[in-house]
Coordinates of C-alpha atoms and ligand atoms in Angstrom, one line a residue:
Chain K
M1 CA 4.0 0.8 -26.0
K2 CA 1.6 0.0 -28.8
E3 CA -1.6 -1.6 -27.8
K4 CA -2.9 -4.1 -30.3
V5 CA -6.4 -4.6 -28.9
Q6 CA -8.1 -1.4 -27.9
E7 CA -11.7 -2.5 -27.4
E8 CA -13.1 -3.3 -24.0
L9 CA -13.1 -7.0 -23.0
I10 CA -15.4 -8.7 -20.6
Y11 CA -15.3 -7.4 -17.1
I12 CA -16.8 -8.4 -13.8
N13 CA -19.0 -5.8 -12.1
K14 CA -19.4 -6.4 -8.4
T15 CA -20.2 -4.4 -5.3
M16 CA -18.9 -5.9 -2.1
K17 CA -21.0 -5.4 1.1
I18 CA -19.0 -6.6 4.1
P19 CA -20.4 -6.2 7.7
Y20 CA -18.0 -5.2 10.5
K21 CA -18.4 -4.5 14.2
W22 CA -15.5 -2.4 15.5
R23 CA -15.0 -2.2 19.3
T24 CA -14.1 1.2 20.6
G25 CA -12.0 0.1 23.5
E26 CA -11.9 1.6 27.0
V27 CA -11.0 5.2 26.3
W28 CA -13.3 5.8 23.3
G29 CA -16.1 3.9 25.0
E30 CA -15.9 6.3 28.0
F31 CA -15.5 9.3 25.7
F32 CA -18.7 8.4 23.8
R33 CA -20.6 7.5 27.0
E34 CA -19.9 11.0 28.4
L35 CA -20.9 12.6 25.1
K36 CA -24.1 10.6 25.0
E37 CA -25.2 10.8 28.7
N38 CA -24.0 14.3 29.6
G39 CA -23.3 16.1 26.3
I40 CA -19.7 16.8 27.5
I41 CA -16.6 16.5 25.3
Y42 CA -13.7 15.1 27.3
A43 CA -10.0 15.1 26.7
N44 CA -7.9 12.4 28.3
Q45 CA -4.6 13.4 29.7
C46 CA -1.2 11.7 29.4
P47 CA 0.1 11.1 32.9
T48 CA 3.7 11.3 31.6
C49 CA 3.7 14.4 29.4
G50 CA 0.5 16.1 30.4
R51 CA -0.9 16.6 26.9
A52 CA -4.7 16.6 26.8
F53 CA -6.0 14.6 23.9
C54 CA -9.3 15.5 22.1
L55 CA -9.9 13.5 20.2
P56 CA -8.7 11.1 23.0
K57 CA -5.8 8.7 22.5
D58 CA -5.6 5.2 24.2
V59 CA -1.8 5.5 24.3
C60 CA 0.4 8.6 24.1
T61 CA 2.2 8.7 20.8
R62 CA 5.3 10.4 22.3
D63 CA 6.0 8.3 25.4
H64 CA 3.9 5.1 24.9
T65 CA 2.0 5.7 28.2
R66 CA -1.5 4.2 28.6
C67 CA -3.9 7.2 29.1
T68 CA -6.8 5.4 30.8
D69 CA -6.7 7.2 34.2
R70 CA -10.2 8.6 34.4
S71 CA -9.3 11.1 37.2
K72 CA -7.0 12.8 34.7
W73 CA -9.7 13.5 32.2
I74 CA -10.8 17.1 31.7
P75 CA -13.9 18.6 29.9
V76 CA -12.8 20.6 26.9
G77 CA -14.6 22.9 24.4
P78 CA -17.3 23.1 23.3
K79 CA -15.6 26.2 21.9
G80 CA -12.4 26.1 19.9
T81 CA -10.3 27.5 17.2
L82 CA -10.2 26.5 13.5
V83 CA -6.7 25.5 12.6
T84 CA -7.3 24.6 8.9
Y85 CA -10.0 23.1 6.7
F86 CA -11.0 21.7 3.4
M87 CA -14.2 22.0 1.4
A88 CA -15.4 19.3 -0.9
E89 CA -17.1 20.8 -4.0
Q90 CA -17.1 17.5 -5.8
S91 CA -18.8 14.4 -4.3
F92 CA -16.9 11.3 -3.3
L93 CA -18.0 7.8 -2.2
L94 CA -18.0 7.5 1.6
P95 CA -16.8 4.3 3.1
T96 CA -18.8 5.0 6.3
T97 CA -22.2 5.0 4.6
G98 CA -21.6 3.6 1.1
E99 CA -23.3 6.8 -0.2
M100 CA -22.1 9.8 -2.1
L101 CA -21.0 12.7 0.0
K102 CA -23.5 15.6 0.1
I103 CA -21.7 18.7 -1.2
P104 CA -20.5 21.3 -0.4
F105 CA -19.0 19.6 2.6
A106 CA -16.5 21.6 4.8
V107 CA -14.4 19.9 7.4
G108 CA -12.3 21.7 9.9
I109 CA -9.3 20.8 11.9
I110 CA -10.2 22.2 15.3
L111 CA -8.3 22.8 18.5
L112 CA -10.9 22.7 21.4
D113 CA -10.3 25.1 24.3
G114 CA -8.3 23.2 26.9
A115 CA -7.0 20.5 24.5
T116 CA -3.5 20.1 23.2
V117 CA -4.3 18.0 20.1
I118 CA -6.7 18.6 17.2
L119 CA -9.9 17.0 16.1
Q120 CA -11.5 16.9 12.7
H121 CA -15.2 17.5 12.2
Q122 CA -17.7 19.1 9.9
L123 CA -18.2 22.8 9.7
E124 CA -21.7 24.3 9.4
E125 CA -20.3 27.2 7.2
T126 CA -19.9 26.2 3.6
D127 CA -19.3 29.6 2.1
E128 CA -15.6 29.6 1.4
E129 CA -15.4 33.4 1.8
K130 CA -16.7 33.2 5.3
I131 CA -14.3 30.5 6.6
K132 CA -11.2 32.1 8.1
I133 CA -8.3 30.4 9.7
F134 CA -8.1 30.9 13.4
M135 CA -11.8 31.8 13.5
R136 CA -13.7 30.7 16.6
V137 CA -16.1 27.8 16.4
E138 CA -18.4 25.9 18.8
A139 CA -19.6 22.3 18.8
V140 CA -23.3 21.9 18.3
I141 CA -24.4 18.9 20.3
K142 CA -27.6 17.0 19.6
P143 CA -30.4 17.0 22.2
K144 CA -30.1 14.2 24.7
A145 CA -32.9 12.1 23.3
E146 CA -31.2 12.0 19.9
R147 CA -27.7 11.1 21.1
K148 CA -26.4 7.7 20.2
G149 CA -22.9 7.6 21.7
N150 CA -21.1 8.2 18.4
I151 CA -19.2 11.1 16.8
F152 CA -22.4 12.3 15.1
D153 CA -23.7 13.3 18.5
I154 CA -21.7 16.4 17.6
V155 CA -23.8 17.7 14.6
H156 CA -21.1 20.1 13.4
F157 CA -19.1 23.2 14.5
K158 CA -20.8 26.6 14.0
T159 CA -18.9 29.9 13.6
I160 CA -19.2 32.1 16.7
T161 CA -18.2 35.7 17.4
E162 CA -16.8 36.6 20.8
Chain X
M1 CA 28.3 -1.9 7.4
A2 CA 25.6 -2.5 4.8
N3 CA 26.6 -3.7 1.3
R4 CA 26.1 -1.2 -1.5
V5 CA 23.0 -1.7 -3.6
A6 CA 22.5 -0.6 -7.2
I7 CA 19.6 -0.3 -9.6
V8 CA 20.6 -2.3 -12.7
G9 CA 17.3 -2.7 -14.5
I10 CA 14.3 -0.5 -14.9
G11 CA 11.0 -1.2 -16.6
Q12 CA 7.7 0.6 -16.6
T13 CA 4.4 0.4 -18.5
T14 CA 2.9 3.4 -20.2
H15 CA 0.5 5.1 -17.9
S16 CA -3.0 6.1 -18.6
G17 CA -6.4 6.6 -17.0
R18 CA -8.2 3.6 -18.3
R19 CA -7.1 0.4 -20.0
P20 CA -10.1 -1.9 -20.0
Y21 CA -8.3 -4.4 -22.3
V22 CA -5.7 -5.5 -19.8
N23 CA -5.9 -6.9 -16.3
D24 CA -3.6 -6.0 -13.4
G25 CA -1.4 -9.1 -13.8
E26 CA -0.7 -8.1 -17.4
L27 CA 0.5 -4.7 -16.2
I28 CA 2.9 -6.4 -13.8
Y29 CA 4.1 -8.8 -16.5
D30 CA 4.9 -6.0 -18.9
A31 CA 6.9 -4.0 -16.3
V32 CA 8.8 -7.1 -15.1
T33 CA 9.6 -8.1 -18.7
R34 CA 10.9 -4.7 -19.5
A35 CA 13.0 -4.5 -16.3
L36 CA 14.6 -7.9 -17.0
E37 CA 15.3 -6.9 -20.6
D38 CA 16.9 -3.7 -19.4
A39 CA 19.2 -5.6 -17.1
G40 CA 19.9 -8.3 -19.6
L41 CA 18.7 -11.0 -17.2
T42 CA 16.0 -13.5 -16.9
I43 CA 13.5 -14.3 -14.2
N44 CA 15.7 -17.2 -13.2
D45 CA 18.4 -14.8 -12.2
M46 CA 16.1 -13.2 -9.6
E47 CA 16.8 -14.5 -6.1
A48 CA 13.9 -12.8 -4.5
V49 CA 10.8 -10.8 -5.5
M50 CA 9.3 -7.9 -3.6
A51 CA 5.8 -6.7 -4.5
G52 CA 4.0 -3.5 -3.5
N53 CA 0.4 -2.6 -3.9
M54 CA -2.6 -1.8 -1.6
D55 CA -5.0 -4.7 -1.2
M56 CA -8.1 -2.6 -0.6
F57 CA -7.8 -0.5 -3.8
E58 CA -8.4 -3.3 -6.3
G59 CA -10.4 -5.4 -3.9
H60 CA -8.2 -8.5 -3.7
H61 CA -6.5 -9.7 -0.5
L62 CA -3.0 -11.1 -1.0
N63 CA -3.1 -10.0 -4.6
D64 CA 0.7 -10.6 -4.8
A65 CA 0.0 -14.3 -4.3
M66 CA -2.8 -14.4 -6.9
L67 CA -0.6 -12.5 -9.3
N68 CA 2.7 -14.3 -8.7
L69 CA 2.6 -16.0 -12.1
Y70 CA 2.9 -12.5 -13.7
S71 CA 5.6 -11.2 -11.3
G72 CA 7.7 -14.3 -11.3
A73 CA 7.5 -14.6 -7.5
A74 CA 6.2 -18.1 -7.5
G75 CA 8.8 -20.4 -6.0
R76 CA 10.9 -17.5 -4.8
P77 CA 11.3 -15.7 -1.5
G78 CA 10.2 -12.1 -0.9
F79 CA 7.1 -10.5 0.5
K80 CA 4.4 -7.9 -0.1
M81 CA 4.4 -4.3 1.1
N82 CA 1.0 -2.8 1.8
T83 CA 1.6 0.8 2.9
G84 CA -0.3 3.6 1.1
G85 CA 1.2 6.1 -1.4
T86 CA 4.6 5.2 -0.1
V87 CA 4.3 1.5 -1.0
G88 CA 6.5 1.6 -4.1
T89 CA 9.4 3.2 -2.4
M90 CA 8.9 0.9 0.6
T91 CA 9.1 -2.0 -1.8
A92 CA 12.3 -0.7 -3.3
I93 CA 13.6 -0.3 0.2
Q94 CA 12.8 -3.9 1.0
G95 CA 14.8 -5.0 -2.0
W96 CA 17.6 -2.7 -0.7
Y97 CA 17.5 -4.4 2.8
H98 CA 17.7 -7.9 1.3
I99 CA 20.8 -7.0 -0.7
A100 CA 22.4 -4.6 1.8
S101 CA 22.2 -7.4 4.4
G102 CA 24.1 -9.8 2.1
L103 CA 21.2 -12.2 2.0
Y104 CA 20.8 -12.0 -1.8
D105 CA 22.7 -10.5 -4.7
V106 CA 19.9 -9.9 -7.2
C107 CA 16.3 -8.8 -6.3
L108 CA 13.3 -7.9 -8.4
V109 CA 11.0 -5.1 -6.9
I110 CA 7.6 -4.3 -8.4
G111 CA 4.8 -1.7 -7.7
W112 CA 1.5 -1.5 -9.6
E113 CA -2.0 -0.1 -9.6
K114 CA -5.0 -0.8 -11.8
H115 CA -6.8 2.4 -10.7
D116 CA -9.7 1.9 -13.1
E117 CA -10.9 -1.2 -11.2
G118 CA -12.3 0.4 -8.0
P119 CA -12.7 3.7 -6.2
A120 CA -9.5 4.5 -4.3
T121 CA -10.9 7.3 -2.2
P122 CA -13.2 5.3 0.1
A123 CA -10.4 2.7 0.4
I124 CA -8.0 5.4 1.4
S125 CA -10.5 6.8 4.0
T126 CA -10.4 3.4 5.8
I127 CA -6.9 4.4 7.2
T128 CA -8.8 6.3 9.9
D129 CA -10.8 5.1 12.9
P130 CA -14.3 4.1 11.8
A131 CA -15.8 5.3 15.0
V132 CA -14.2 8.7 14.9
D133 CA -12.8 10.5 11.9
R134 CA -13.4 8.2 8.9
H135 CA -16.4 10.2 7.8
F136 CA -14.4 13.4 7.8
L137 CA -11.3 12.5 5.9
V138 CA -12.6 12.1 2.3
G139 CA -9.7 10.2 1.0
A140 CA -6.1 11.5 0.6
I141 CA -7.4 14.6 -1.1
G142 CA -9.2 15.8 2.1
G143 CA -6.0 15.6 4.1
L144 CA -3.9 17.2 1.3
A145 CA -6.4 20.1 1.0
T146 CA -6.1 20.9 4.8
V147 CA -2.3 21.0 4.7
S148 CA -2.5 23.2 1.6
V149 CA -4.8 25.7 3.3
A150 CA -2.5 25.8 6.3
Y151 CA 0.6 26.2 4.1
M152 CA -1.0 29.1 2.2
Q153 CA -1.8 30.7 5.6
R154 CA 1.6 30.4 7.1
S155 CA 3.8 31.0 4.1
G156 CA 2.1 33.5 1.9
C157 CA 1.8 31.0 -1.0
K158 CA -1.2 31.7 -3.3
L159 CA -3.3 29.6 -5.6
E160 CA -1.4 31.0 -8.5
H161 CA 1.8 29.4 -7.3
A162 CA 0.1 26.0 -7.2
A163 CA -1.1 26.7 -10.8
M164 CA 2.5 27.5 -11.8
V165 CA 3.6 24.2 -10.3
R166 CA 1.0 22.3 -12.3
A167 CA 1.9 24.2 -15.5
N168 CA 5.6 23.3 -15.0
A169 CA 4.7 19.7 -14.4
S170 CA 2.7 19.6 -17.6
Q171 CA 5.8 20.8 -19.6
A172 CA 7.8 18.0 -18.0
A173 CA 5.2 15.3 -18.5
H174 CA 4.8 16.3 -22.1
R175 CA 8.4 15.2 -22.7
N176 CA 7.9 11.9 -20.9
P177 CA 6.3 9.3 -23.2
M178 CA 5.4 7.1 -20.3
A179 CA 3.5 9.7 -18.4
H180 CA -0.3 9.7 -18.1
M181 CA -1.4 13.4 -18.5
R182 CA 0.9 14.8 -21.2
E183 CA -1.2 17.9 -22.2
I184 CA 0.5 21.2 -21.8
Y185 CA -1.4 23.6 -19.5
S186 CA -0.7 27.3 -18.9
V187 CA -1.1 28.9 -15.5
E188 CA -4.4 30.3 -16.7
D189 CA -5.6 26.9 -17.8
V190 CA -4.9 25.5 -14.4
M191 CA -6.6 28.4 -12.6
K192 CA -9.8 27.8 -14.7
A193 CA -10.1 24.1 -13.8
R194 CA -13.2 23.3 -11.7
M195 CA -12.8 23.2 -7.9
V196 CA -12.7 19.7 -6.4
M197 CA -11.7 20.2 -2.8
Y198 CA -10.8 23.8 -1.9
P199 CA -8.1 24.9 -2.4
L200 CA -7.3 22.1 -4.9
N201 CA -8.9 22.2 -8.3
L202 CA -9.0 19.3 -10.7
L203 CA -5.6 20.1 -12.2
M204 CA -4.0 20.7 -8.9
C205 CA -4.9 17.1 -7.8
C206 CA -3.0 14.1 -9.1
P207 CA -5.0 12.0 -11.7
T208 CA -6.2 8.5 -11.2
S209 CA -3.7 6.5 -13.4
L210 CA -2.8 2.9 -13.9
G211 CA 0.5 1.3 -14.5
A212 CA 3.4 -0.7 -13.1
T213 CA 7.1 -0.3 -12.5
A214 CA 9.7 -3.0 -11.8
M215 CA 13.4 -2.7 -11.0
V216 CA 16.2 -5.1 -10.7
L217 CA 18.5 -4.4 -7.8
A218 CA 21.9 -5.9 -7.4
S219 CA 24.8 -6.1 -5.0
E220 CA 28.0 -4.2 -5.9
S221 CA 29.9 -7.3 -7.2
K222 CA 27.0 -8.4 -9.4
A223 CA 26.0 -4.8 -10.5
K224 CA 29.3 -4.1 -12.2
K225 CA 29.0 -7.3 -14.2
I226 CA 25.3 -6.8 -15.1
C227 CA 25.4 -3.2 -16.1
K228 CA 27.7 -0.4 -17.3
K229 CA 25.8 2.3 -15.5
P230 CA 24.5 1.0 -12.2
V231 CA 22.7 3.7 -10.2
W232 CA 23.5 3.4 -6.5
M233 CA 20.8 3.6 -3.9
K234 CA 22.9 5.5 -1.3
D235 CA 20.5 6.0 1.6
H236 CA 16.9 6.2 2.6
V237 CA 14.9 7.3 5.7
T238 CA 11.4 6.4 6.8
V239 CA 9.6 8.3 9.5
H240 CA 6.1 7.7 10.9
V241 CA 4.0 10.7 11.8
E242 CA 1.9 11.4 14.9
Y243 CA -1.6 12.3 14.0
G244 CA -2.1 15.5 16.1
G245 CA -1.4 19.2 16.0
A246 CA 2.4 19.1 15.5
Q247 CA 2.3 19.4 11.7
F248 CA 0.3 22.6 12.2
G249 CA 2.5 23.9 14.9
I250 CA -0.3 23.6 17.5
G251 CA 1.0 24.0 21.1
E252 CA 4.6 23.3 20.0
K253 CA 7.1 24.2 17.3
R254 CA 5.9 22.9 13.9
W255 CA 7.2 19.4 13.4
T256 CA 6.5 16.9 10.5
S257 CA 7.8 13.5 9.4
H258 CA 9.4 15.2 6.4
M259 CA 11.5 17.4 8.6
E260 CA 12.7 14.5 10.6
A261 CA 13.5 12.5 7.4
G262 CA 15.3 15.4 5.7
A263 CA 17.3 16.3 8.8
K264 CA 18.5 12.7 9.3
L265 CA 19.2 12.0 5.6
F266 CA 21.2 15.2 5.1
K267 CA 23.1 14.9 8.4
R268 CA 24.3 11.4 7.9
N269 CA 25.3 12.1 4.3
H270 CA 27.1 15.3 5.3
I271 CA 24.9 17.5 3.1
T272 CA 24.6 21.0 4.3
K273 CA 23.3 22.8 1.2
P274 CA 20.9 20.3 -0.5
M275 CA 20.1 22.6 -3.5
Q276 CA 23.8 22.8 -4.3
E277 CA 25.0 19.4 -3.4
T278 CA 22.2 17.5 -5.2
Q279 CA 21.1 18.4 -8.7
V280 CA 17.6 17.1 -9.1
F281 CA 14.7 16.1 -6.8
E282 CA 12.1 13.5 -7.9
M283 CA 9.4 14.1 -5.4
Y284 CA 6.2 12.2 -4.7
D285 CA 4.1 15.3 -5.4
P286 CA 0.4 14.3 -5.3
F287 CA -1.0 17.8 -5.2
A288 CA 0.3 21.1 -6.5
F289 CA 1.2 22.6 -3.2
A290 CA 3.4 19.6 -2.4
I291 CA 6.4 20.8 -4.2
P292 CA 6.9 24.2 -2.5
M293 CA 5.6 23.0 0.9
W294 CA 7.6 19.7 1.0
L295 CA 10.8 21.3 -0.3
E296 CA 10.6 23.4 2.8
D297 CA 9.6 20.5 5.0
F298 CA 12.4 18.2 3.7
L299 CA 14.8 21.1 4.6
V300 CA 15.9 21.4 1.0
C301 CA 15.1 25.2 1.1
E302 CA 14.2 27.6 3.9
P303 CA 10.7 27.9 5.4
N304 CA 8.3 30.0 3.3
E305 CA 10.9 30.0 0.4
G306 CA 9.4 27.1 -1.6
W307 CA 6.8 29.2 -3.5
K308 CA 9.4 31.9 -4.2
L309 CA 11.5 29.4 -6.0
I310 CA 8.4 28.5 -8.1
E311 CA 7.9 32.2 -8.8
K312 CA 11.6 32.5 -10.0
G313 CA 11.2 29.4 -12.2
A314 CA 14.0 27.7 -10.3
L315 CA 12.2 24.3 -10.1
K316 CA 11.3 24.0 -13.8
L317 CA 12.8 21.4 -16.1
E318 CA 15.5 23.9 -17.3
G319 CA 15.7 25.7 -13.9
E320 CA 18.6 25.6 -11.4
Y321 CA 17.0 22.8 -9.3
P322 CA 14.5 20.7 -11.3
V323 CA 11.9 19.0 -9.2
S324 CA 10.1 16.0 -10.7
P325 CA 11.4 16.3 -14.2
S326 CA 9.3 13.2 -15.1
G327 CA 6.1 15.3 -14.6
G328 CA 5.8 13.7 -11.2
V329 CA 2.7 12.3 -9.4
L330 CA 0.8 15.4 -10.5
C331 CA 0.7 14.0 -14.0
T332 CA 0.8 10.2 -13.3
N333 CA -0.6 8.7 -10.2
S334 CA -0.9 5.0 -10.3
I335 CA -0.7 4.9 -6.5
G336 CA 0.9 1.5 -5.9
D337 CA 3.3 2.3 -8.6
S338 CA 3.7 6.0 -8.0
A339 CA 6.5 5.8 -5.4
I340 CA 8.6 3.1 -7.0
L341 CA 8.3 5.2 -10.2
R342 CA 9.9 8.1 -8.4
V343 CA 12.9 5.9 -7.6
A344 CA 13.0 4.6 -11.2
E345 CA 12.7 8.2 -12.6
A346 CA 15.4 9.5 -10.3
A347 CA 17.6 6.6 -11.5
L348 CA 16.7 7.4 -15.2
Q349 CA 17.7 11.0 -14.6
L350 CA 21.1 9.8 -13.4
R351 CA 21.5 7.5 -16.4
Q352 CA 20.4 9.9 -19.0
P353 CA 20.4 13.3 -17.4
I354 CA 18.3 16.1 -18.7
R355 CA 21.2 18.4 -18.4
R356 CA 24.9 18.3 -17.4
C357 CA 25.1 15.8 -14.6
T358 CA 27.9 13.4 -13.8
L359 CA 27.1 9.8 -14.0
H360 CA 28.8 8.9 -10.8
Q361 CA 26.6 11.2 -9.0
L362 CA 25.0 9.3 -6.2
Y363 CA 21.3 8.8 -6.1
R364 CA 19.8 10.4 -3.1
R365 CA 16.1 10.4 -2.4
L366 CA 13.6 11.5 0.2
R367 CA 10.3 9.9 0.9
H368 CA 7.8 10.3 3.6
T369 CA 5.1 8.1 5.1
Ligands
ZN1 ZN1 2.6 11.5 26.8

């Protein structure tokens, strides 16, 4: 198609700032309370299929069972295995903070010891040469006084040798 | 038994990275006008209008309502699809349902994106839980990079194979006047591009494009009157994925939504050798590893064979099984329009094949969510 007018026309420049307050619900609330008060990462278990979710799930995806039974929760990690990862070498706008991502930023898909599903979190290591699939990692948890009951109570995952 | 549904009109805008001199409604109007012209119909022949786009990306809620003067939806039934990259195919599928059910005979379906009006990456990241993993997703590209690393690990595919995929795509897009990135790149050019999100460099990621595509769908009785070469939409499968370890084969046999979709589609259409029984695959390929990896996952070829087909040149435009002969999403990614464009491009391939290909060949397509 041939464009007749090629020069820029008037545009509206606008940044929207919209406040939200998201409720975590029963399972996530309990997960974050344990992380904040005791520094323990929990997986909740599905009473039907027995899978241990970490990150936790309110409902099992496979059998639609509510997974709120607290007696079935088990501590997992803090050690685990790196399944895969990405490393951002270009910055992107983050919807969580409205700020640009600090690069390099490596994120791992991690299977915590004792869990049957994965979680996604930041890796301390940002040297691509030193990140190996199936390497062992461990969650670095903030000191109690600094913990707020959110996902950033886990600072990142550091590489460990065993 | 569902009624047969045909594509009888196809219209798309040119695709580019920035068009500051048009608004999103004008893109829709262009695509709709072209699709109607192609079908030889007017807006008054349309019994329903289906629209597809993601509200968050351009920052309007219910933008189909705001833009219904451009689409022609005002005063007509139909609704808006709001899935992600899949939205365009989902919109075409909605048109299919409305005609297959016998409710309507002629339907207009539209997908669009004005990608230069807002940042898509933070909007995409909002698909995740804000309390948990939103900070760690970094848009679609973060997720696509993780599956690429895992694919390289399990299959033996190398960065060079992804570069071959992008070089092939550039050859195809160069011949498509409607594509966005039409420059020809060699494998070396692709390898030299700056890294964006390891293992994906700038050329191995899809661009941010803008554009719109519209199609007129019709029932069998109408299609034969409207058009000499209707392209039949034979079947479609949609599968939702569980976010967990299954796609990486953690704790169980590797399982993905692609596998489920491919297995269902081929089984119920009695296809046992997809690469022999179909002749072309127009894939939603938003990153260079997608073609080898998803050919395997859709069960079109054997596991770990995808990159070997690339190496042999089998998937090139002139190869034995061309994949994305339009240049694919790798060269044109106007997200809300990308998936409907795959359907349109597949239909165009059947109307005007790039090589020997019978016109009665049925259109078969795979999409994933
Ligand atoms: Zn279960």
